[in-house]
Amino acid sequence: MDPIDLPSGIRALGPDAVARLQTLVGQAEQRQADEAEAALQTALQLVPWPVRGIVRKVLLG
Amino acid sequence: MSDAQAHRSETLRLARVLGVESEELAFLQDALVADLAKVRAAVLDRLLERSRQEFERAVALADKIPRALAAMLAQRAMGPVLGGRASALLSADMAADLAGRLPAEFLADVATHVDLRHVGPLIGGIPTDTMGGAGRVLRERGEWIVLSAFVGDVPAAKLEVLLDLFDGEALLRAGFVIEDLARLDSVVALLPDHRLDELFVTAQEQALWREAISLATHIGPEQAQRIVAVIDRLPDASVDALLVAADEHDLWEQAITVACLVLDDPDGGSAIIGGFARLERAQQERVGDVLNADGALRSRAGTLIAAAPPHLRTRLRSRGSSAAQGRLPAPPVKR
């Protein structure tokens, strides 16, 4: 995804600060995506088999 | 709350959203608090959009399966970070129902990760007992910033009940880091007189005068009068400790404001003026320096100067006292 739009006061801190912040945002996004994928797999393992079908259908589309 | 404390609090909030330690954001130390808050909001928006489809599906699932199962999945599959972020998409009914099925420790974890711009309107529907349970956990953890963040979204009737759960230390520390200072007045209004006394006893016992002074300077006239009565009931030792803390934390402007409130009260004043009179000479001269540097404050402090005994009045009125005369400068601000 594109870098987030930062306030001018943050941009004024310089390119290094902006780059570090955008890196941290990207890492947070990736971490969340990984956790969401792991949560999906965990949910499928946790639900009892009678509802596993509907859970899979709703969560995977 | 001081500017430095506001910066620390906002840095911690942003660090939690980014999933890093606040020390890793030291490169933002020169950023304005308002800019840090804008970044936090932008990151939360981005994270919500990044996983919106997954969150929407999780919420849809919770609507199709037994709620007990949905609560179990929220806790054991999603966890507090994803759960907190996905909660932005819950309806008020579902939020209240799920919250009531989750353990207090997990709810406290979730509370540190929710985006109150979205979740705030859902808070009022959560049962008071449920909120109280999570609140107790947050209090045990010393999560003052999280606790104070919720104050603005809890209805007054529930807040009044919840305030009973928190001791003086929790109220002082959470009040000190509250984002929405305008809410302090309505919170103080919900506290009976004996709780206000408790706050100042706690301030004395736990050296939380900085927090107490901050609280006293961010409330309206009606609640200020109640604080005035409390201060006027304080023993001399507590008044002295309050003023020494003002000196140590560079809070003379706030302390003078509080003192003038006390002195303006027809029934008050003797205790606070006695405290100023008992200050060391250098401390009294620093008060004079603060008054001399701020014409508006000096005007407001007319009652303090007028009520002061002659030796104190001289020092409060003297210009260019301690610094200009080569005495020790004011101590560094301890924050």
XYZ file of C-alpha atoms in Angstrom:
396
model
C 0.000 0.000 0.000
C 1.021 3.626 -0.379
C 2.804 5.378 2.480
C 0.415 7.067 4.885
C -0.073 10.801 4.600
C 1.934 12.427 7.380
C 1.287 15.864 8.919
C 3.619 18.629 7.768
C 5.074 18.867 11.270
C 6.226 15.263 11.027
C 7.592 15.719 7.515
C 9.533 18.697 8.814
C 11.523 16.346 11.048
C 13.402 15.264 7.944
C 13.544 12.408 5.456
C 15.168 9.984 7.906
C 12.401 10.381 10.464
C 9.731 10.090 7.792
C 11.331 6.957 6.354
C 11.661 5.337 9.783
C 8.047 6.087 10.589
C 6.793 4.759 7.262
C 8.857 1.609 7.823
C 7.253 1.100 11.242
C 3.805 1.584 9.710
C 4.588 -0.972 7.012
C 5.833 -3.444 9.592
C 2.675 -2.939 11.676
C 0.553 -3.596 8.582
C 2.456 -6.749 7.757
C 2.319 -7.960 11.356
C -1.430 -7.432 11.426
C -1.886 -9.273 8.122
C 0.178 -12.197 9.427
C -1.787 -12.260 12.689
C -5.077 -12.174 10.793
C -3.996 -15.163 8.699
C -2.900 -17.036 11.822
C -6.189 -16.162 13.538
C -8.116 -17.601 10.600
C -6.254 -20.905 10.821
C -6.649 -21.014 14.607
C -10.373 -20.323 14.349
C -10.831 -23.161 11.890
C -9.054 -25.522 14.280
C -10.970 -24.348 17.342
C -14.553 -24.545 16.111
C -16.372 -27.859 16.526
C -16.740 -29.810 13.303
C -20.537 -29.328 12.952
C -20.059 -25.584 12.408
C -16.681 -25.762 10.694
C -18.295 -25.565 7.265
C -20.170 -22.374 7.917
C -17.155 -20.862 9.649
C -14.961 -21.672 6.652
C -17.552 -20.286 4.261
C -17.983 -17.010 6.160
C -14.314 -16.416 6.871
C -12.988 -17.375 3.454
C -15.828 -15.977 1.379
C -0.864 17.637 32.298
C 2.463 19.163 31.343
C 3.590 19.361 27.727
C 6.286 16.792 28.432
C 3.774 14.401 29.989
C 1.350 14.914 27.101
C 4.177 14.066 24.692
C 5.102 10.927 26.645
C 1.472 9.814 26.753
C 0.886 10.356 23.062
C 4.156 8.637 22.165
C 3.063 5.609 24.198
C -0.317 5.547 22.428
C 1.358 5.674 19.024
C 3.898 3.036 20.017
C 1.103 0.675 21.009
C -0.640 1.160 17.688
C 2.617 0.473 15.860
C 3.418 -2.498 18.095
C 6.793 -1.135 19.238
C 8.318 0.114 22.489
C 7.937 3.849 22.975
C 11.749 4.181 23.109
C 11.809 3.215 19.431
C 9.955 6.435 18.678
C 12.632 8.656 20.220
C 13.228 10.088 16.753
C 9.823 11.784 17.099
C 10.776 13.625 20.294
C 10.630 17.003 18.556
C 7.202 16.371 17.038
C 4.170 18.224 18.347
C 1.712 16.226 20.414
C -1.062 17.155 17.993
C 0.968 15.782 15.073
C 1.648 12.528 16.925
C -2.088 12.187 17.522
C -2.746 12.733 13.806
C -0.221 10.039 12.935
C -1.851 7.643 15.404
C -5.253 8.239 13.825
C -3.830 7.788 10.324
C -2.119 4.513 11.286
C -5.282 3.199 12.932
C -7.251 4.067 9.788
C -4.673 2.324 7.643
C -4.653 -0.800 9.815
C -8.439 -0.977 9.776
C -8.533 -0.659 5.997
C -5.696 -3.173 5.595
C -7.738 -5.921 7.256
C -11.257 -4.587 6.782
C -12.380 -7.600 4.766
C -11.115 -10.061 7.378
C -12.635 -8.037 10.211
C -15.986 -7.762 8.419
C -16.035 -11.517 7.911
C -15.192 -12.130 11.570
C -18.042 -9.846 12.654
C -20.390 -11.541 10.196
C -19.388 -14.908 11.621
C -20.115 -13.741 15.163
C -23.644 -12.994 13.998
C -24.151 -16.517 12.597
C -22.773 -18.720 15.367
C -23.620 -18.946 19.072
C -22.272 -15.892 20.897
C -20.414 -18.043 23.402
C -18.499 -19.594 20.499
C -17.918 -16.176 18.966
C -16.506 -14.911 22.269
C -14.216 -17.943 22.515
C -12.917 -17.318 18.980
C -12.406 -13.620 19.729
C -10.275 -14.518 22.707
C -8.379 -17.562 21.503
C -8.135 -17.015 17.756
C -8.126 -13.260 17.248
C -6.525 -12.147 20.492
C -6.624 -8.654 21.975
C -4.865 -6.726 19.187
C -6.959 -7.973 16.280
C -10.011 -8.155 18.514
C -9.548 -4.554 19.567
C -9.181 -3.369 15.989
C -12.061 -5.477 14.658
C -14.301 -4.121 17.411
C -14.536 -0.925 15.369
C -16.987 -2.800 13.121
C -19.231 -4.240 15.858
C -22.778 -3.121 16.477
C -23.546 -1.774 19.956
C -25.638 -4.846 20.833
C -22.996 -7.300 19.741
C -20.235 -5.363 21.522
C -22.191 -5.415 24.787
C -23.053 -9.095 24.442
C -19.522 -10.212 23.584
C -17.945 -8.039 26.274
C -20.158 -9.660 28.889
C -18.876 -13.097 27.861
C -15.171 -12.310 27.956
C -12.866 -12.403 31.002
C -11.857 -9.094 32.538
C -8.157 -9.640 31.804
C -8.845 -10.098 28.099
C -11.134 -7.070 27.981
C -8.404 -5.030 29.647
C -5.982 -6.192 26.945
C -8.513 -5.300 24.249
C -9.039 -1.878 25.820
C -5.419 -0.969 25.129
C -5.913 -1.583 21.402
C -9.333 -0.198 20.537
C -9.815 2.907 18.439
C -12.141 4.981 20.580
C -13.181 7.090 17.591
C -15.109 4.010 16.470
C -15.595 2.079 19.691
C -16.402 5.025 21.971
C -20.099 5.072 21.028
C -20.329 1.359 21.872
C -18.996 1.755 25.410
C -22.221 2.996 26.945
C -24.007 -0.271 26.174
C -21.503 -2.442 28.024
C -22.753 -3.501 31.471
C -21.241 -1.555 34.367
C -20.024 -4.750 36.064
C -18.182 -5.750 32.908
C -16.568 -2.335 32.620
C -15.709 -2.420 36.298
C -13.981 -5.776 35.988
C -11.779 -4.621 33.124
C -11.206 -1.306 34.908
C -9.908 -3.075 38.003
C -7.417 -5.013 35.881
C -6.243 -1.837 34.175
C -5.874 -0.178 37.566
C -3.794 -3.104 38.883
C -1.570 -2.766 35.834
C -1.207 0.984 36.275
C -2.667 1.614 32.819
C -3.566 5.214 33.617
C -3.555 6.406 30.013
C -5.950 3.657 28.932
C -8.235 4.195 31.911
C -8.403 7.924 31.366
C -9.110 7.510 27.652
C -12.419 5.814 28.379
C -13.708 8.522 30.713
C -15.140 10.558 27.859
C -17.231 7.673 26.538
C -18.727 6.263 29.727
C -22.183 7.682 30.528
C -22.223 9.747 33.737
C -24.478 7.351 35.647
C -22.131 4.440 34.982
C -19.056 6.567 35.541
C -20.307 7.535 38.987
C -20.506 3.858 39.915
C -17.128 3.074 38.377
C -15.363 5.923 40.175
C -16.192 4.183 43.449
C -13.988 1.285 42.340
C -10.877 3.403 42.042
C -8.741 4.653 44.902
C -7.245 8.102 45.225
C -4.008 7.105 43.535
C -5.806 5.774 40.473
C -7.962 8.890 40.185
C -4.989 11.240 40.524
C -2.739 9.349 38.130
C -5.433 8.763 35.493
C -6.666 12.341 35.806
C -3.123 13.590 35.246
C -2.825 11.937 31.822
C -6.371 12.436 30.590
C -6.505 13.605 26.979
C -9.790 15.448 27.239
C -9.082 17.899 30.053
C -12.578 19.343 29.699
C -13.922 16.081 31.165
C -12.094 16.548 34.454
C -14.692 18.992 35.729
C -17.567 16.568 35.222
C -15.559 13.754 36.810
C -14.773 15.841 39.902
C -18.457 16.777 40.072
C -19.292 13.072 40.449
C -16.992 12.675 43.451
C -18.482 13.304 46.898
C -16.592 15.599 49.278
C -14.977 12.757 51.206
C -13.445 11.453 47.955
C -11.973 14.884 47.229
C -10.440 14.852 50.716
C -9.107 11.380 49.919
C -7.386 12.695 46.785
C -5.416 15.252 48.765
C -4.588 12.783 51.529
C -3.289 10.451 48.815
C -1.312 13.289 47.272
C 0.408 13.797 50.624
C 0.954 10.114 51.351
C 2.227 9.183 47.882
C 3.883 12.430 46.798
C 1.307 13.005 44.051
C 1.023 16.762 44.474
C 1.883 17.404 40.836
C -1.168 15.336 39.885
C -3.359 17.054 42.480
C -2.298 20.546 41.386
C -2.985 19.643 37.755
C -6.443 18.389 38.679
C -7.232 21.542 40.639
C -6.300 23.824 37.754
C -8.428 22.167 35.061
C -11.878 22.468 36.586
C -14.614 25.082 36.461
C -15.575 27.555 39.198
C -18.148 25.335 40.928
C -15.822 22.373 41.402
C -12.929 24.726 42.143
C -14.865 25.965 45.158
C -15.072 22.398 46.452
C -11.320 21.970 45.963
C -10.773 25.276 47.758
C -12.638 23.903 50.760
C -10.485 20.775 50.708
C -7.249 22.760 50.534
C -8.378 25.001 53.357
C -8.923 21.916 55.511
C -5.425 20.598 54.848
C -2.954 20.477 57.720
C 0.043 22.815 57.450
C 2.347 19.935 56.547
C 0.243 19.107 53.475
C 0.042 22.738 52.380
C 3.819 22.961 52.705
C 4.270 19.759 50.692
C 1.925 21.058 47.992
C 3.931 24.258 47.612
C 7.306 22.502 47.685
C 6.029 20.177 44.934
C 4.969 23.218 42.919
C 8.533 24.516 43.251
C 10.131 21.180 42.353
C 7.921 20.634 39.310
C 7.925 24.235 38.079
C 4.192 24.487 38.707
C 4.099 27.912 40.337
C 1.686 29.297 37.771
C -0.792 26.526 38.569
C -0.169 26.704 42.317
C -0.622 30.472 42.348
C -3.877 30.042 40.434
C -5.086 27.546 43.030
C -3.905 29.767 45.883
C -5.832 32.726 44.495
C -8.959 30.598 44.235
C -8.556 29.797 47.919
C -7.848 33.396 48.844
C -10.810 34.665 46.836
C -13.078 32.490 48.950
C -14.482 34.514 51.866
C -14.057 31.567 54.217
C -10.663 30.446 53.069
C -7.101 31.520 52.817
C -5.301 31.291 56.120
C -3.814 27.863 55.450
C -2.497 28.617 51.978
C -1.063 32.024 52.840
C 0.650 30.449 55.819
C 2.213 27.924 53.463
C 3.602 30.661 51.203
C 4.937 32.464 54.267
C 6.742 29.312 55.433
C 8.522 28.769 52.106
C 12.257 29.284 52.051
C 13.408 32.673 50.871
C 14.710 31.332 47.535
C 11.386 29.618 46.893
C 9.464 32.789 47.676
C 11.688 34.700 45.304
C 11.054 32.176 42.575
C 7.349 32.804 43.057
C 8.150 36.489 42.667
C 10.083 35.739 39.475
C 7.132 33.812 38.047
C 4.795 36.694 38.869
C 7.171 39.219 37.354
C 7.464 37.213 34.153
C 3.715 36.991 33.617
C 1.748 40.215 33.898
C -1.607 38.470 33.601
C -0.713 36.041 36.358
C 0.508 38.914 38.545
C -2.835 40.634 38.054
C -4.677 37.469 39.037
C -2.392 37.075 42.038
C -3.481 40.377 43.553
C -5.254 38.654 46.426
C -2.173 36.546 47.180
C 0.104 39.580 47.290
C -2.384 41.591 49.312
C -2.841 38.819 51.875
C 0.864 38.110 52.251
C 2.716 39.195 55.368
C 5.148 42.099 54.736
C 8.325 40.035 54.220
C 6.597 37.762 51.714
C 4.896 40.643 49.943
C 8.272 42.273 49.425
C 9.695 39.143 47.836
C 6.632 38.598 45.661
C 6.832 42.156 44.433
C 10.570 42.406 43.963
C 11.704 42.396 40.377
C 14.650 40.464 39.009
C 15.142 38.835 42.361
C 16.914 35.497 42.573
C 18.335 35.128 39.078
C 19.338 38.737 38.613
C 20.976 38.895 42.018
C 23.165 35.893 41.356
C 21.310 33.462 43.541
C 20.623 29.964 42.473
C 18.272 29.742 39.506
C 15.054 27.779 39.664
C 15.631 24.035 39.831
C 15.307 22.093 36.587
C 11.864 20.814 35.756
C 11.504 17.228 36.908
C 9.177 15.376 34.608
